[in-house]
Tab-separated table of N, CA and C and ligand atoms in Angstrom:
chain	number	residue	atom	x	y	z
C	1	MET	N	93.323	100.342	101.382
C	1	MET	CA	93.784	101.172	100.261
C	1	MET	C	94.846	100.444	99.455
C	2	ARG	N	95.572	99.536	100.145
C	2	ARG	CA	96.565	98.750	99.412
C	2	ARG	C	95.934	97.979	98.252
C	3	ALA	N	94.800	97.361	98.494
C	3	ALA	CA	94.110	96.575	97.455
C	3	ALA	C	93.581	97.487	96.354
C	4	ALA	N	93.111	98.665	96.726
C	4	ALA	CA	92.605	99.610	95.726
C	4	ALA	C	93.752	100.092	94.839
C	5	LEU	N	94.907	100.336	95.446
C	5	LEU	CA	96.082	100.757	94.678
C	5	LEU	C	96.538	99.647	93.739
C	6	ALA	N	96.464	98.405	94.194
C	6	ALA	CA	96.834	97.272	93.342
C	6	ALA	C	95.893	97.189	92.144
C	7	ALA	N	94.610	97.443	92.368
C	7	ALA	CA	93.642	97.437	91.263
C	7	ALA	C	93.940	98.580	90.296
C	8	ALA	N	94.359	99.728	90.837
C	8	ALA	CA	94.720	100.869	89.981
C	8	ALA	C	95.940	100.523	89.128
C	9	GLU	N	96.899	99.820	89.717
C	9	GLU	CA	98.082	99.402	88.964
C	9	GLU	C	97.702	98.432	87.853
C	10	ALA	N	96.762	97.550	88.145
C	10	ALA	CA	96.290	96.594	87.137
C	10	ALA	C	95.604	97.338	85.992
C	11	ALA	N	94.843	98.378	86.327
C	11	ALA	CA	94.177	99.179	85.290
C	11	ALA	C	95.225	99.825	84.389
C	12	ALA	N	96.276	100.393	85.010
C	12	ALA	CA	97.328	101.046	84.230
C	12	ALA	C	98.008	100.050	83.298
C	13	ALA	N	98.264	98.846	83.813
C	13	ALA	CA	98.914	97.816	83.007
C	13	ALA	C	98.054	97.436	81.811
C	14	ALA	N	96.741	97.607	81.953
C	14	ALA	CA	95.810	97.281	80.866
C	14	ALA	C	95.552	98.492	79.969
C	15	GLY	N	96.279	99.589	80.208
C	15	GLY	CA	96.126	100.770	79.372
C	15	GLY	C	94.963	101.661	79.756
C	16	GLU	N	94.400	101.417	80.938
C	16	GLU	CA	93.289	102.243	81.412
C	16	GLU	C	93.827	103.295	82.382
C	17	VAL	N	93.087	104.363	82.561
C	17	VAL	CA	93.449	105.349	83.577
C	17	VAL	C	93.474	104.624	84.923
C	18	PRO	N	94.600	104.748	85.663
C	18	PRO	CA	94.763	103.939	86.874
C	18	PRO	C	93.923	104.410	88.066
C	19	VAL	N	92.761	103.825	88.189
C	19	VAL	CA	91.906	104.043	89.349
C	19	VAL	C	91.427	102.674	89.815
C	20	GLY	N	91.512	102.448	91.122
C	20	GLY	CA	91.065	101.178	91.679
C	20	GLY	C	90.163	101.426	92.871
C	21	ALA	N	89.260	100.471	93.121
C	21	ALA	CA	88.317	100.609	94.230
C	21	ALA	C	88.058	99.246	94.860
C	22	VAL	N	87.774	99.259	96.145
C	22	VAL	CA	87.342	98.036	96.822
C	22	VAL	C	86.173	98.373	97.747
C	23	VAL	N	85.283	97.389	97.918
C	23	VAL	CA	84.190	97.518	98.871
C	23	VAL	C	84.473	96.560	100.018
C	24	LEU	N	84.375	97.072	101.238
C	24	LEU	CA	84.631	96.254	102.412
C	24	LEU	C	83.378	96.124	103.268
C	25	LEU	N	83.192	94.939	103.832
C	25	LEU	CA	82.142	94.696	104.814
C	25	LEU	C	82.823	94.140	106.058
C	26	ASN	N	82.652	94.797	107.158
C	26	ASN	CA	83.298	94.387	108.414
C	26	ASN	C	84.803	94.183	108.235
C	27	GLY	N	85.418	95.057	107.463
C	27	GLY	CA	86.863	94.996	107.300
C	27	GLY	C	87.367	93.966	106.304
C	28	SER	N	86.449	93.216	105.681
C	28	SER	CA	86.874	92.236	104.682
C	28	SER	C	86.458	92.699	103.290
C	29	ILE	N	87.316	92.439	102.305
C	29	ILE	CA	87.018	92.861	100.935
C	29	ILE	C	85.916	91.986	100.341
C	30	VAL	N	84.856	92.646	99.892
C	30	VAL	CA	83.725	91.958	99.254
C	30	VAL	C	83.882	91.993	97.742
C	31	ALA	N	84.421	93.109	97.231
C	31	ALA	CA	84.551	93.260	95.786
C	31	ALA	C	85.639	94.269	95.461
C	32	THR	N	86.236	94.077	94.291
C	32	THR	CA	87.287	94.965	93.804
C	32	THR	C	86.905	95.459	92.415
C	33	GLY	N	87.273	96.677	92.093
C	33	GLY	CA	87.029	97.192	90.751
C	33	GLY	C	88.246	97.914	90.235
C	34	ALA	N	88.603	97.642	88.987
C	34	ALA	CA	89.679	98.369	88.320
C	34	ALA	C	89.067	99.109	87.135
C	35	ASN	N	89.384	100.369	87.022
C	35	ASN	CA	88.843	101.199	85.949
C	35	ASN	C	89.002	100.491	84.597
C	36	ALA	N	87.920	100.347	83.827
C	36	ALA	CA	88.006	99.569	82.582
C	36	ALA	C	87.032	100.014	81.494
C	37	PRO	N	86.815	101.318	81.297
C	37	PRO	CA	85.855	101.720	80.266
C	37	PRO	C	86.274	101.312	78.853
C	38	ARG	N	87.582	101.298	78.602
C	38	ARG	CA	88.035	100.920	77.248
C	38	ARG	C	87.831	99.439	77.006
C	39	ALA	N	88.347	98.636	77.933
C	39	ALA	CA	88.279	97.182	77.756
C	39	ALA	C	86.834	96.700	77.677
C	40	LEU	N	85.976	97.275	78.484
C	40	LEU	CA	84.582	96.820	78.532
C	40	LEU	C	83.705	97.584	77.538
C	41	ARG	N	84.311	98.568	76.847
C	41	ARG	CA	83.527	99.425	75.945
C	41	ARG	C	82.281	99.921	76.655
C	42	ASP	N	82.544	100.469	77.848
C	42	ASP	CA	81.454	100.918	78.710
C	42	ASP	C	81.909	102.186	79.437
C	43	PRO	N	81.377	103.329	79.022
C	43	PRO	CA	81.815	104.581	79.647
C	43	PRO	C	81.485	104.665	81.134
C	44	THR	N	80.613	103.790	81.622
C	44	THR	CA	80.287	103.803	83.056
C	44	THR	C	81.165	102.839	83.846
C	45	ALA	N	82.120	102.186	83.208
C	45	ALA	CA	82.920	101.158	83.889
C	45	ALA	C	84.054	101.765	84.710
C	46	HIS	N	83.718	102.718	85.557
C	46	HIS	CA	84.689	103.258	86.497
C	46	HIS	C	84.894	102.253	87.622
C	47	ALA	N	86.045	102.347	88.281
C	47	ALA	CA	86.400	101.395	89.337
C	47	ALA	C	85.305	101.281	90.403
C	48	GLU	N	84.770	102.435	90.820
C	48	GLU	CA	83.749	102.428	91.877
C	48	GLU	C	82.482	101.721	91.426
C	49	MET	N	82.066	101.981	90.172
C	49	MET	CA	80.841	101.364	89.649
C	49	MET	C	80.997	99.841	89.620
C	50	LEU	N	82.156	99.381	89.150
C	50	LEU	CA	82.390	97.941	89.036
C	50	LEU	C	82.443	97.301	90.422
C	51	ALA	N	83.083	97.988	91.372
C	51	ALA	CA	83.197	97.436	92.728
C	51	ALA	C	81.829	97.399	93.417
C	52	ILE	N	81.040	98.458	93.242
C	52	ILE	CA	79.708	98.512	93.863
C	52	ILE	C	78.807	97.430	93.268
C	53	ARG	N	78.824	97.309	91.931
C	53	ARG	CA	78.006	96.277	91.276
C	53	ARG	C	78.392	94.889	91.764
C	54	ALA	N	79.684	94.640	91.814
C	54	ALA	CA	80.156	93.308	92.212
C	54	ALA	C	79.820	93.035	93.678
C	55	ALA	N	79.928	94.055	94.522
C	55	ALA	CA	79.615	93.874	95.946
C	55	ALA	C	78.129	93.598	96.135
C	56	ALA	N	77.271	94.354	95.441
C	56	ALA	CA	75.827	94.151	95.558
C	56	ALA	C	75.462	92.753	95.086
C	57	HIS	N	76.098	92.331	93.997
C	57	HIS	CA	75.838	90.998	93.458
C	57	HIS	C	76.289	89.927	94.446
C	58	ALA	N	77.496	90.114	94.995
C	58	ALA	CA	78.052	89.118	95.923
C	58	ALA	C	77.215	89.009	97.201
C	59	LEU	N	76.699	90.149	97.656
C	59	LEU	CA	75.929	90.154	98.899
C	59	LEU	C	74.446	89.886	98.650
C	60	GLY	N	74.040	89.928	97.379
C	60	GLY	CA	72.655	89.626	97.027
C	60	GLY	C	71.674	90.703	97.448
C	61	ARG	N	72.115	91.960	97.436
C	61	ARG	CA	71.217	93.062	97.791
C	61	ARG	C	71.715	94.355	97.152
C	62	ASP	N	70.793	95.330	97.044
C	62	ASP	CA	71.174	96.576	96.373
C	62	ASP	C	71.640	97.641	97.348
C	63	ARG	N	71.394	97.451	98.629
C	63	ARG	CA	71.821	98.452	99.610
C	63	ARG	C	73.040	97.961	100.378
C	64	LEU	N	74.053	98.825	100.395
C	64	LEU	CA	75.323	98.448	101.012
C	64	LEU	C	75.591	99.362	102.204
C	65	GLU	N	74.560	99.560	103.028
C	65	GLU	CA	74.648	100.563	104.097
C	65	GLU	C	75.642	100.173	105.188
C	66	ASP	N	76.072	98.913	105.209
C	66	ASP	CA	77.067	98.482	106.190
C	66	ASP	C	78.448	98.328	105.553
C	67	CYS	N	78.598	98.838	104.334
C	67	CYS	CA	79.862	98.667	103.608
C	67	CYS	C	80.617	99.989	103.473
C	68	ASP	N	81.927	99.869	103.306
C	68	ASP	CA	82.795	101.006	103.069
C	68	ASP	C	83.372	100.883	101.659
C	69	LEU	N	83.574	102.018	101.008
C	69	LEU	CA	84.215	102.028	99.692
C	69	LEU	C	85.542	102.764	99.802
C	70	TRP	N	86.583	102.109	99.325
C	70	TRP	CA	87.910	102.729	99.256
C	70	TRP	C	88.246	102.891	97.787
C	71	VAL	N	88.647	104.078	97.372
C	71	VAL	CA	88.985	104.312	95.962
C	71	VAL	C	90.192	105.240	95.909
C	72	THR	N	91.007	105.052	94.873
C	72	THR	CA	92.279	105.779	94.813
C	72	THR	C	92.121	107.232	94.378
C	73	LEU	N	90.970	107.577	93.776
C	73	LEU	CA	90.755	108.937	93.266
C	73	LEU	C	89.396	109.450	93.726
C	74	GLU	N	89.311	110.740	93.956
C	74	GLU	CA	88.025	111.352	94.302
C	74	GLU	C	86.965	110.951	93.268
C	75	PRO	N	85.842	110.413	93.698
C	75	PRO	CA	84.811	109.964	92.750
C	75	PRO	C	84.232	111.094	91.905
C	76	CYS	N	83.860	110.749	90.656
C	76	CYS	CA	83.190	111.685	89.759
C	76	CYS	C	81.710	111.766	90.146
C	77	ALA	N	80.955	112.583	89.421
C	77	ALA	CA	79.535	112.770	89.743
C	77	ALA	C	78.755	111.458	89.611
C	78	MET	N	79.055	110.698	88.556
C	78	MET	CA	78.349	109.428	88.353
C	78	MET	C	78.600	108.469	89.518
C	79	CYS	N	79.860	108.339	89.889
C	79	CYS	CA	80.207	107.390	90.951
C	79	CYS	C	79.718	107.879	92.312
C	80	ALA	N	79.794	109.171	92.555
C	80	ALA	CA	79.274	109.716	93.809
C	80	ALA	C	77.775	109.424	93.895
C	81	GLY	N	77.076	109.558	92.756
C	81	GLY	CA	75.653	109.228	92.719
C	81	GLY	C	75.417	107.763	93.044
C	82	ALA	N	76.241	106.899	92.465
C	82	ALA	CA	76.103	105.461	92.729
C	82	ALA	C	76.392	105.144	94.197
C	83	ILE	N	77.355	105.839	94.774
C	83	ILE	CA	77.697	105.644	96.191
C	83	ILE	C	76.504	106.020	97.075
C	84	ALA	N	75.825	107.110	96.713
C	84	ALA	CA	74.636	107.531	97.463
C	84	ALA	C	73.515	106.516	97.286
C	85	HIS	N	73.297	106.075	96.034
C	85	HIS	CA	72.232	105.089	95.786
C	85	HIS	C	72.503	103.782	96.541
C	86	ALA	N	73.768	103.408	96.607
C	86	ALA	CA	74.124	102.152	97.291
C	86	ALA	C	74.118	102.314	98.808
C	87	ARG	N	74.030	103.563	99.264
C	87	ARG	CA	74.025	103.861	100.695
C	87	ARG	C	75.281	103.373	101.414
C	88	ILE	N	76.394	103.549	100.718
C	88	ILE	CA	77.702	103.221	101.295
C	88	ILE	C	77.888	104.017	102.592
C	89	ALA	N	78.373	103.349	103.640
C	89	ALA	CA	78.500	104.011	104.947
C	89	ALA	C	79.652	105.013	104.978
C	90	ARG	N	80.817	104.573	104.518
C	90	ARG	CA	82.006	105.410	104.591
C	90	ARG	C	82.762	105.370	103.264
C	91	LEU	N	83.198	106.547	102.830
C	91	LEU	CA	83.974	106.661	101.594
C	91	LEU	C	85.377	107.135	101.942
C	92	TYR	N	86.359	106.346	101.574
C	92	TYR	CA	87.768	106.714	101.755
C	92	TYR	C	88.361	106.884	100.368
C	93	TYR	N	88.996	108.020	100.085
C	93	TYR	CA	89.645	108.129	98.785
C	93	TYR	C	91.024	108.759	98.879
C	94	GLY	N	91.825	108.505	97.814
C	94	GLY	CA	93.221	108.932	97.808
C	94	GLY	C	93.383	110.334	97.275
C	95	ALA	N	93.667	110.440	95.965
C	95	ALA	CA	93.967	111.733	95.358
C	95	ALA	C	92.694	112.540	95.144
C	96	SER	N	92.819	113.851	95.330
C	96	SER	CA	91.740	114.762	94.974
C	96	SER	C	91.738	114.940	93.459
C	97	ASP	N	90.575	115.237	92.887
C	97	ASP	CA	90.464	115.419	91.444
C	97	ASP	C	89.729	116.727	91.134
C	98	PRO	N	90.502	117.832	91.091
C	98	PRO	CA	89.869	119.140	90.848
C	98	PRO	C	89.145	119.209	89.511
C	99	LYS	N	89.562	118.393	88.516
C	99	LYS	CA	88.946	118.461	87.179
C	99	LYS	C	87.668	117.632	87.089
C	100	GLY	N	87.678	116.465	87.696
C	100	GLY	CA	86.526	115.568	87.495
C	100	GLY	C	85.840	115.128	88.768
C	101	GLY	N	86.396	115.510	89.918
C	101	GLY	CA	85.822	115.066	91.183
C	101	GLY	C	84.496	115.736	91.484
C	102	ALA	N	83.670	115.046	92.268
C	102	ALA	CA	82.339	115.588	92.586
C	102	ALA	C	82.029	115.497	94.073
C	103	VAL	N	83.088	115.281	94.877
C	103	VAL	CA	82.882	115.190	96.319
C	103	VAL	C	83.298	116.497	96.986
C	104	GLU	N	84.559	116.878	96.779
C	104	GLU	CA	85.037	118.163	97.310
C	104	GLU	C	85.183	119.206	96.200
C	105	HIS	N	84.921	118.808	94.961
C	105	HIS	CA	84.993	119.723	93.818
C	105	HIS	C	83.684	119.669	93.037
C	106	GLY	N	83.598	120.566	92.030
C	106	GLY	CA	82.462	120.550	91.108
C	106	GLY	C	81.128	120.536	91.835
C	107	PRO	N	80.278	119.556	91.528
C	107	PRO	CA	78.923	119.558	92.106
C	107	PRO	C	78.868	119.282	93.616
C	108	ARG	N	79.957	118.791	94.206
C	108	ARG	CA	79.934	118.448	95.644
C	108	ARG	C	78.626	117.717	95.960
C	109	LEU	N	78.499	116.592	95.320
C	109	LEU	CA	77.208	115.891	95.281
C	109	LEU	C	76.580	115.594	96.635
C	110	PHE	N	77.414	115.178	97.603
C	110	PHE	CA	76.846	114.758	98.892
C	110	PHE	C	76.299	115.940	99.696
C	111	GLY	N	76.649	117.155	99.262
C	111	GLY	CA	76.150	118.335	99.950
C	111	GLY	C	74.870	118.882	99.338
C	112	GLN	N	74.416	118.273	98.258
C	112	GLN	CA	73.213	118.768	97.588
C	112	GLN	C	71.953	118.310	98.320
C	113	PRO	N	70.949	119.170	98.362
C	113	PRO	CA	69.700	118.784	99.042
C	113	PRO	C	69.001	117.602	98.370
C	114	THR	N	69.312	117.372	97.075
C	114	THR	CA	68.683	116.248	96.372
C	114	THR	C	69.397	114.926	96.638
C	115	CYS	N	70.501	114.994	97.368
C	115	CYS	CA	71.237	113.767	97.689
C	115	CYS	C	70.685	113.206	98.995
C	116	HIS	N	70.129	112.012	98.910
C	116	HIS	CA	69.400	111.474	100.065
C	116	HIS	C	70.234	110.592	100.986
C	117	HIS	N	71.461	110.356	100.605
C	117	HIS	CA	72.346	109.608	101.503
C	117	HIS	C	73.744	110.196	101.408
C	118	ARG	N	74.311	110.547	102.543
C	118	ARG	CA	75.665	111.087	102.578
C	118	ARG	C	76.551	110.135	103.350
C	119	PRO	N	77.540	109.556	102.678
C	119	PRO	CA	78.475	108.714	103.424
C	119	PRO	C	79.385	109.598	104.268
C	120	GLU	N	79.995	109.017	105.286
C	120	GLU	CA	81.106	109.712	105.938
C	120	GLU	C	82.241	109.722	104.925
C	121	VAL	N	82.945	110.839	104.795
C	121	VAL	CA	83.974	110.976	103.759
C	121	VAL	C	85.346	111.210	104.390
C	122	TYR	N	86.319	110.385	103.981
C	122	TYR	CA	87.696	110.502	104.477
C	122	TYR	C	88.640	110.635	103.288
C	123	PRO	N	88.989	111.875	102.896
C	123	PRO	CA	89.877	112.071	101.740
C	123	PRO	C	91.353	111.940	102.107
C	124	GLY	N	92.178	111.842	101.069
C	124	GLY	CA	93.627	111.921	101.247
C	124	GLY	C	94.278	110.670	101.793
C	125	ILE	N	93.592	109.515	101.719
C	125	ILE	CA	94.172	108.252	102.200
C	125	ILE	C	95.042	107.654	101.083
C	126	GLY	N	96.323	107.547	101.324
C	126	GLY	CA	97.223	107.020	100.282
C	126	GLY	C	97.333	107.957	99.098
C	127	GLU	N	97.125	109.244	99.365
C	127	GLU	CA	97.064	110.252	98.316
C	127	GLU	C	98.333	110.301	97.465
C	128	ALA	N	99.492	110.249	98.126
C	128	ALA	CA	100.759	110.390	97.399
C	128	ALA	C	100.922	109.282	96.370
C	129	GLU	N	100.642	108.057	96.795
C	129	GLU	CA	100.835	106.918	95.898
C	129	GLU	C	99.795	106.911	94.773
C	130	ALA	N	98.550	107.225	95.124
C	130	ALA	CA	97.476	107.252	94.117
C	130	ALA	C	97.745	108.339	93.085
C	131	GLY	N	98.203	109.498	93.551
C	131	GLY	CA	98.498	110.602	92.651
C	131	GLY	C	99.682	110.293	91.754
C	132	ALA	N	100.704	109.631	92.321
C	132	ALA	CA	101.897	109.290	91.546
C	132	ALA	C	101.543	108.319	90.422
C	133	LEU	N	100.663	107.368	90.709
C	133	LEU	CA	100.220	106.410	89.681
C	133	LEU	C	99.595	107.141	88.499
C	134	LEU	N	98.726	108.097	88.817
C	134	LEU	CA	98.036	108.858	87.768
C	134	LEU	C	99.019	109.708	86.973
C	135	ARG	N	99.931	110.388	87.714
C	135	ARG	CA	100.896	111.247	87.028
C	135	ARG	C	101.794	110.432	86.095
C	136	ASP	N	102.284	109.278	86.590
C	136	ASP	CA	103.143	108.438	85.768
C	136	ASP	C	102.406	107.974	84.515
C	137	PHE	N	101.136	107.620	84.713
C	137	PHE	CA	100.339	107.118	83.591
C	137	PHE	C	100.200	108.188	82.510
C	138	PHE	N	99.813	109.400	82.918
C	138	PHE	CA	99.581	110.449	81.920
C	138	PHE	C	100.903	110.923	81.307
C	139	ARG	N	101.991	110.892	82.093
C	139	ARG	CA	103.299	111.282	81.565
C	139	ARG	C	103.702	110.305	80.463
C	140	SER	N	103.474	109.026	80.686
C	140	SER	CA	103.865	108.010	79.713
C	140	SER	C	103.005	108.086	78.437
C	141	ARG	N	101.863	108.777	78.505
C	141	ARG	CA	100.983	108.912	77.336
C	141	ARG	C	101.373	110.073	76.451
C	142	ARG	N	102.137	111.003	77.026
C	142	ARG	CA	102.444	112.202	76.245
C	142	ARG	C	103.563	111.973	75.241
T	1	LIG	ZN1	83.481	107.758	88.301
């Protein structure tokens, strides 16, 4: 989670909403993603999407069933969908997101019968720090 938080800080420094993600294989970081929809002019460039894409590319395969994803914020519906498609084994996330989250809020994607892969989910990891990053970011925007 330390690396994911560092990626979130990098996103904030670049003027993006501070969310960071890392993909791990056997405890080693395979890929990192920092939220960057503005910089990349890509509305799908969420931290999780970038980390999953980079991990799949680095490992040379589309299924990451032996990988874990750590992200500082509860994934949205798009990212939760990508996590299911990638067959991520375990999802660890920091802050809950009642407005945009899709794991424990909103569509609760992994609980839907149309979701064919459910990762093990561990919420609230590094929650205080991840939440503080987001709060500071939005406070500084007002
Ligand atoms: Zn997302």
